């Protein structure tokens, strides 16, 4: 495995062209001072994508109520967009994307509502059962 020589046929060779426009475009790909980040981020560069997502989207930024409000706003926006697409007569394939996204967000809203109910029901049932006997480990579903 060494370097391959240039092909002997002229039509197979890549010609060396002096293209000033291409060179200028390639030089513009370099990151210049004005292209760098404007603000300091709290997340270190070496963080993986899971850690970064957790830091950016954790409950520190939005609490549960704010997330539900944003979810309702997104659902309303998609409903309006769906109505506009129907009025304009947009193709069914294109409307399918909006419909699918709307259904996904509505499913998330239902799941969040059920999650809220689940916590209160668990507390209600636990209080109805009473305290565990002393010396006995609490029940953990799914463990041997």
JSON list of C-alpha atoms in Angstrom, two decimals:
[
{"chain": "A", "resi": 1, "resn": "UNK", "atom": "CA", "xyz": [0.00, 0.00, 0.00]},
{"chain": "A", "resi": 2, "resn": "UNK", "atom": "CA", "xyz": [1.67, 3.07, -1.25]},
{"chain": "A", "resi": 3, "resn": "UNK", "atom": "CA", "xyz": [0.56, 6.11, -3.15]},
{"chain": "A", "resi": 4, "resn": "UNK", "atom": "CA", "xyz": [-1.00, 5.36, -6.50]},
{"chain": "A", "resi": 5, "resn": "UNK", "atom": "CA", "xyz": [0.62, 7.07, -9.46]},
{"chain": "A", "resi": 6, "resn": "UNK", "atom": "CA", "xyz": [-1.37, 9.38, -11.70]},
{"chain": "A", "resi": 7, "resn": "UNK", "atom": "CA", "xyz": [-3.37, 7.48, -14.32]},
{"chain": "A", "resi": 8, "resn": "UNK", "atom": "CA", "xyz": [-1.58, 7.25, -17.64]},
{"chain": "A", "resi": 9, "resn": "UNK", "atom": "CA", "xyz": [-4.60, 8.34, -19.71]},
{"chain": "A", "resi": 10, "resn": "UNK", "atom": "CA", "xyz": [-5.10, 12.07, -19.92]},
{"chain": "A", "resi": 11, "resn": "UNK", "atom": "CA", "xyz": [-8.89, 11.80, -19.72]},
{"chain": "A", "resi": 12, "resn": "UNK", "atom": "CA", "xyz": [-8.61, 10.09, -16.27]},
{"chain": "A", "resi": 13, "resn": "UNK", "atom": "CA", "xyz": [-6.45, 12.77, -14.69]},
{"chain": "A", "resi": 14, "resn": "UNK", "atom": "CA", "xyz": [-7.91, 15.49, -12.49]},
{"chain": "A", "resi": 15, "resn": "UNK", "atom": "CA", "xyz": [-6.75, 18.72, -14.05]},
{"chain": "A", "resi": 16, "resn": "UNK", "atom": "CA", "xyz": [-5.13, 21.41, -11.93]},
{"chain": "A", "resi": 17, "resn": "UNK", "atom": "CA", "xyz": [-7.27, 24.46, -12.49]},
{"chain": "A", "resi": 18, "resn": "UNK", "atom": "CA", "xyz": [-6.62, 27.93, -11.16]},
{"chain": "A", "resi": 19, "resn": "UNK", "atom": "CA", "xyz": [-10.10, 28.89, -10.08]},
{"chain": "A", "resi": 20, "resn": "UNK", "atom": "CA", "xyz": [-9.99, 32.09, -8.06]},
{"chain": "A", "resi": 21, "resn": "UNK", "atom": "CA", "xyz": [-13.69, 32.00, -7.25]},
{"chain": "A", "resi": 22, "resn": "UNK", "atom": "CA", "xyz": [-13.42, 28.49, -5.79]},
{"chain": "A", "resi": 23, "resn": "UNK", "atom": "CA", "xyz": [-10.39, 29.45, -3.69]},
{"chain": "A", "resi": 24, "resn": "UNK", "atom": "CA", "xyz": [-12.20, 32.50, -2.30]},
{"chain": "A", "resi": 25, "resn": "UNK", "atom": "CA", "xyz": [-15.22, 30.36, -1.43]},
{"chain": "A", "resi": 26, "resn": "UNK", "atom": "CA", "xyz": [-13.02, 27.77, 0.28]},
{"chain": "A", "resi": 27, "resn": "UNK", "atom": "CA", "xyz": [-11.28, 30.47, 2.28]},
{"chain": "A", "resi": 28, "resn": "UNK", "atom": "CA", "xyz": [-14.67, 31.78, 3.43]},
{"chain": "A", "resi": 29, "resn": "UNK", "atom": "CA", "xyz": [-15.40, 28.37, 4.98]},
{"chain": "A", "resi": 30, "resn": "UNK", "atom": "CA", "xyz": [-12.83, 29.11, 7.67]},
{"chain": "A", "resi": 31, "resn": "UNK", "atom": "CA", "xyz": [-14.32, 30.25, 10.96]},
{"chain": "A", "resi": 32, "resn": "UNK", "atom": "CA", "xyz": [-13.60, 33.91, 11.35]},
{"chain": "A", "resi": 33, "resn": "UNK", "atom": "CA", "xyz": [-13.83, 35.95, 14.54]},
{"chain": "A", "resi": 34, "resn": "UNK", "atom": "CA", "xyz": [-17.28, 37.26, 13.68]},
{"chain": "A", "resi": 35, "resn": "UNK", "atom": "CA", "xyz": [-18.50, 33.69, 13.09]},
{"chain": "A", "resi": 36, "resn": "UNK", "atom": "CA", "xyz": [-17.65, 32.43, 16.56]},
{"chain": "A", "resi": 37, "resn": "UNK", "atom": "CA", "xyz": [-20.20, 32.02, 19.35]},
{"chain": "A", "resi": 38, "resn": "UNK", "atom": "CA", "xyz": [-21.44, 35.31, 20.68]},
{"chain": "A", "resi": 39, "resn": "UNK", "atom": "CA", "xyz": [-22.35, 34.08, 24.13]},
{"chain": "A", "resi": 40, "resn": "UNK", "atom": "CA", "xyz": [-20.64, 31.81, 26.58]},
{"chain": "A", "resi": 41, "resn": "UNK", "atom": "CA", "xyz": [-22.44, 28.53, 27.06]},
{"chain": "A", "resi": 42, "resn": "UNK", "atom": "CA", "xyz": [-22.72, 26.87, 30.44]},
{"chain": "A", "resi": 43, "resn": "UNK", "atom": "CA", "xyz": [-22.27, 23.45, 28.90]},
{"chain": "A", "resi": 44, "resn": "UNK", "atom": "CA", "xyz": [-18.68, 22.33, 28.41]},
{"chain": "A", "resi": 45, "resn": "UNK", "atom": "CA", "xyz": [-17.72, 21.34, 24.88]},
{"chain": "A", "resi": 46, "resn": "UNK", "atom": "CA", "xyz": [-16.82, 17.79, 25.88]},
{"chain": "A", "resi": 47, "resn": "UNK", "atom": "CA", "xyz": [-20.37, 16.99, 27.06]},
{"chain": "A", "resi": 48, "resn": "UNK", "atom": "CA", "xyz": [-22.08, 14.24, 25.08]},
{"chain": "A", "resi": 49, "resn": "UNK", "atom": "CA", "xyz": [-25.43, 14.79, 23.41]},
{"chain": "A", "resi": 50, "resn": "UNK", "atom": "CA", "xyz": [-27.47, 13.20, 26.22]},
{"chain": "A", "resi": 51, "resn": "UNK", "atom": "CA", "xyz": [-25.90, 15.37, 28.90]},
{"chain": "A", "resi": 52, "resn": "UNK", "atom": "CA", "xyz": [-26.23, 18.47, 26.74]},
{"chain": "A", "resi": 53, "resn": "UNK", "atom": "CA", "xyz": [-29.92, 17.78, 26.02]},
{"chain": "A", "resi": 54, "resn": "UNK", "atom": "CA", "xyz": [-30.62, 17.20, 29.70]},
{"chain": "A", "resi": 55, "resn": "UNK", "atom": "CA", "xyz": [-28.93, 20.45, 30.65]},
{"chain": "A", "resi": 56, "resn": "UNK", "atom": "CA", "xyz": [-30.73, 22.43, 27.98]},
{"chain": "A", "resi": 57, "resn": "UNK", "atom": "CA", "xyz": [-34.22, 20.93, 28.37]},
{"chain": "A", "resi": 58, "resn": "UNK", "atom": "CA", "xyz": [-34.34, 20.00, 32.04]},
{"chain": "A", "resi": 59, "resn": "UNK", "atom": "CA", "xyz": [-36.86, 21.38, 34.50]},
{"chain": "A", "resi": 60, "resn": "UNK", "atom": "CA", "xyz": [-34.47, 24.20, 35.36]},
{"chain": "A", "resi": 61, "resn": "UNK", "atom": "CA", "xyz": [-35.61, 26.18, 32.33]},
{"chain": "A", "resi": 62, "resn": "UNK", "atom": "CA", "xyz": [-39.33, 25.33, 32.15]},
{"chain": "A", "resi": 63, "resn": "UNK", "atom": "CA", "xyz": [-41.44, 23.83, 34.88]},
{"chain": "A", "resi": 64, "resn": "UNK", "atom": "CA", "xyz": [-44.21, 21.35, 34.12]},
{"chain": "A", "resi": 65, "resn": "UNK", "atom": "CA", "xyz": [-46.96, 24.00, 33.80]},
{"chain": "A", "resi": 66, "resn": "UNK", "atom": "CA", "xyz": [-44.91, 26.10, 31.38]},
{"chain": "A", "resi": 67, "resn": "UNK", "atom": "CA", "xyz": [-44.21, 23.02, 29.26]},
{"chain": "A", "resi": 68, "resn": "UNK", "atom": "CA", "xyz": [-47.93, 22.24, 29.11]},
{"chain": "A", "resi": 69, "resn": "UNK", "atom": "CA", "xyz": [-48.69, 25.82, 28.08]},
{"chain": "A", "resi": 70, "resn": "UNK", "atom": "CA", "xyz": [-46.09, 25.62, 25.30]},
{"chain": "A", "resi": 71, "resn": "UNK", "atom": "CA", "xyz": [-47.54, 22.28, 24.22]},
{"chain": "A", "resi": 72, "resn": "UNK", "atom": "CA", "xyz": [-51.03, 23.79, 24.01]},
{"chain": "A", "resi": 73, "resn": "UNK", "atom": "CA", "xyz": [-49.67, 26.70, 21.94]},
{"chain": "A", "resi": 74, "resn": "UNK", "atom": "CA", "xyz": [-47.97, 24.32, 19.51]},
{"chain": "A", "resi": 75, "resn": "UNK", "atom": "CA", "xyz": [-51.15, 22.28, 19.16]},
{"chain": "A", "resi": 76, "resn": "UNK", "atom": "CA", "xyz": [-53.16, 25.43, 18.37]},
{"chain": "A", "resi": 77, "resn": "UNK", "atom": "CA", "xyz": [-50.58, 26.54, 15.79]},
{"chain": "A", "resi": 78, "resn": "UNK", "atom": "CA", "xyz": [-50.73, 23.16, 14.08]},
{"chain": "A", "resi": 79, "resn": "UNK", "atom": "CA", "xyz": [-54.54, 23.18, 14.07]},
{"chain": "A", "resi": 80, "resn": "UNK", "atom": "CA", "xyz": [-54.52, 26.58, 12.35]},
{"chain": "A", "resi": 81, "resn": "UNK", "atom": "CA", "xyz": [-51.94, 25.37, 9.86]},
{"chain": "A", "resi": 82, "resn": "UNK", "atom": "CA", "xyz": [-54.03, 22.28, 9.15]},
{"chain": "A", "resi": 83, "resn": "UNK", "atom": "CA", "xyz": [-57.12, 24.42, 8.51]},
{"chain": "A", "resi": 84, "resn": "UNK", "atom": "CA", "xyz": [-55.16, 26.70, 6.16]},
{"chain": "A", "resi": 85, "resn": "UNK", "atom": "CA", "xyz": [-53.80, 23.69, 4.26]},
{"chain": "A", "resi": 86, "resn": "UNK", "atom": "CA", "xyz": [-57.32, 22.32, 3.82]},
{"chain": "A", "resi": 87, "resn": "UNK", "atom": "CA", "xyz": [-58.57, 25.71, 2.56]},
{"chain": "A", "resi": 88, "resn": "UNK", "atom": "CA", "xyz": [-55.71, 25.98, 0.06]},
{"chain": "A", "resi": 89, "resn": "UNK", "atom": "CA", "xyz": [-56.23, 22.43, -1.13]},
{"chain": "A", "resi": 90, "resn": "UNK", "atom": "CA", "xyz": [-52.76, 21.19, -0.28]},
{"chain": "A", "resi": 91, "resn": "UNK", "atom": "CA", "xyz": [-52.04, 17.62, -1.33]},
{"chain": "A", "resi": 92, "resn": "UNK", "atom": "CA", "xyz": [-52.94, 14.87, 1.13]},
{"chain": "A", "resi": 93, "resn": "UNK", "atom": "CA", "xyz": [-49.31, 13.72, 1.38]},
{"chain": "A", "resi": 94, "resn": "UNK", "atom": "CA", "xyz": [-48.22, 17.13, 2.63]},
{"chain": "A", "resi": 95, "resn": "UNK", "atom": "CA", "xyz": [-51.16, 17.46, 5.03]},
{"chain": "A", "resi": 96, "resn": "UNK", "atom": "CA", "xyz": [-50.30, 14.03, 6.41]},
{"chain": "A", "resi": 97, "resn": "UNK", "atom": "CA", "xyz": [-47.12, 15.42, 7.99]},
{"chain": "A", "resi": 98, "resn": "UNK", "atom": "CA", "xyz": [-49.02, 18.16, 9.82]},
{"chain": "A", "resi": 99, "resn": "UNK", "atom": "CA", "xyz": [-51.70, 15.71, 10.91]},
{"chain": "A", "resi": 100, "resn": "UNK", "atom": "CA", "xyz": [-49.15, 13.21, 12.21]},
{"chain": "A", "resi": 101, "resn": "UNK", "atom": "CA", "xyz": [-47.28, 15.88, 14.17]},
{"chain": "A", "resi": 102, "resn": "UNK", "atom": "CA", "xyz": [-50.55, 17.19, 15.61]},
{"chain": "A", "resi": 103, "resn": "UNK", "atom": "CA", "xyz": [-51.56, 13.68, 16.70]},
{"chain": "A", "resi": 104, "resn": "UNK", "atom": "CA", "xyz": [-48.15, 13.12, 18.32]},
{"chain": "A", "resi": 105, "resn": "UNK", "atom": "CA", "xyz": [-48.42, 16.35, 20.33]},
{"chain": "A", "resi": 106, "resn": "UNK", "atom": "CA", "xyz": [-51.99, 15.53, 21.40]},
{"chain": "A", "resi": 107, "resn": "UNK", "atom": "CA", "xyz": [-50.78, 12.09, 22.55]},
{"chain": "A", "resi": 108, "resn": "UNK", "atom": "CA", "xyz": [-48.04, 13.77, 24.60]},
{"chain": "A", "resi": 109, "resn": "UNK", "atom": "CA", "xyz": [-50.66, 16.05, 26.17]},
{"chain": "A", "resi": 110, "resn": "UNK", "atom": "CA", "xyz": [-52.85, 13.06, 27.10]},
{"chain": "A", "resi": 111, "resn": "UNK", "atom": "CA", "xyz": [-49.85, 11.19, 28.51]},
{"chain": "A", "resi": 112, "resn": "UNK", "atom": "CA", "xyz": [-48.88, 14.19, 30.63]},
{"chain": "A", "resi": 113, "resn": "UNK", "atom": "CA", "xyz": [-52.44, 14.48, 31.96]},
{"chain": "A", "resi": 114, "resn": "UNK", "atom": "CA", "xyz": [-52.43, 10.78, 32.85]},
{"chain": "A", "resi": 115, "resn": "UNK", "atom": "CA", "xyz": [-49.05, 11.16, 34.54]},
{"chain": "A", "resi": 116, "resn": "UNK", "atom": "CA", "xyz": [-50.47, 13.92, 36.74]},
{"chain": "A", "resi": 117, "resn": "UNK", "atom": "CA", "xyz": [-53.46, 11.76, 37.66]},
{"chain": "A", "resi": 118, "resn": "UNK", "atom": "CA", "xyz": [-51.21, 8.78, 38.35]},
{"chain": "A", "resi": 119, "resn": "UNK", "atom": "CA", "xyz": [-49.24, 10.57, 41.05]},
{"chain": "A", "resi": 120, "resn": "UNK", "atom": "CA", "xyz": [-52.36, 11.66, 42.94]},
{"chain": "A", "resi": 121, "resn": "UNK", "atom": "CA", "xyz": [-53.93, 8.20, 42.61]},
{"chain": "A", "resi": 122, "resn": "UNK", "atom": "CA", "xyz": [-50.78, 6.53, 43.91]},
{"chain": "A", "resi": 123, "resn": "UNK", "atom": "CA", "xyz": [-50.75, 8.79, 46.95]},
{"chain": "A", "resi": 124, "resn": "UNK", "atom": "CA", "xyz": [-54.46, 8.13, 47.55]},
{"chain": "A", "resi": 125, "resn": "UNK", "atom": "CA", "xyz": [-54.06, 4.35, 47.34]},
{"chain": "A", "resi": 126, "resn": "UNK", "atom": "CA", "xyz": [-50.96, 4.36, 49.51]},
{"chain": "A", "resi": 127, "resn": "UNK", "atom": "CA", "xyz": [-52.78, 6.29, 52.23]},
{"chain": "A", "resi": 128, "resn": "UNK", "atom": "CA", "xyz": [-55.73, 3.88, 51.95]},
{"chain": "A", "resi": 129, "resn": "UNK", "atom": "CA", "xyz": [-53.42, 0.87, 52.46]},
{"chain": "A", "resi": 130, "resn": "UNK", "atom": "CA", "xyz": [-51.78, 2.32, 55.51]},
{"chain": "A", "resi": 131, "resn": "UNK", "atom": "CA", "xyz": [-48.16, 2.01, 56.58]},
{"chain": "A", "resi": 132, "resn": "UNK", "atom": "CA", "xyz": [-46.04, -1.06, 55.93]},
{"chain": "A", "resi": 133, "resn": "UNK", "atom": "CA", "xyz": [-45.37, -3.29, 58.93]},
{"chain": "A", "resi": 134, "resn": "UNK", "atom": "CA", "xyz": [-42.12, -2.53, 60.71]},
{"chain": "A", "resi": 135, "resn": "UNK", "atom": "CA", "xyz": [-39.16, -4.65, 59.70]},
{"chain": "A", "resi": 136, "resn": "UNK", "atom": "CA", "xyz": [-40.62, -5.42, 56.28]},
{"chain": "A", "resi": 137, "resn": "UNK", "atom": "CA", "xyz": [-39.12, -3.98, 53.09]},
{"chain": "A", "resi": 138, "resn": "UNK", "atom": "CA", "xyz": [-41.48, -1.88, 50.97]},
{"chain": "A", "resi": 139, "resn": "UNK", "atom": "CA", "xyz": [-42.89, -3.58, 47.87]},
{"chain": "A", "resi": 140, "resn": "UNK", "atom": "CA", "xyz": [-40.99, -2.81, 44.67]},
{"chain": "A", "resi": 141, "resn": "UNK", "atom": "CA", "xyz": [-42.80, -3.99, 41.53]},
{"chain": "A", "resi": 142, "resn": "UNK", "atom": "CA", "xyz": [-40.60, -5.76, 39.03]},
{"chain": "A", "resi": 143, "resn": "UNK", "atom": "CA", "xyz": [-37.92, -6.81, 41.50]},
{"chain": "A", "resi": 144, "resn": "UNK", "atom": "CA", "xyz": [-37.44, -10.54, 42.20]}
]
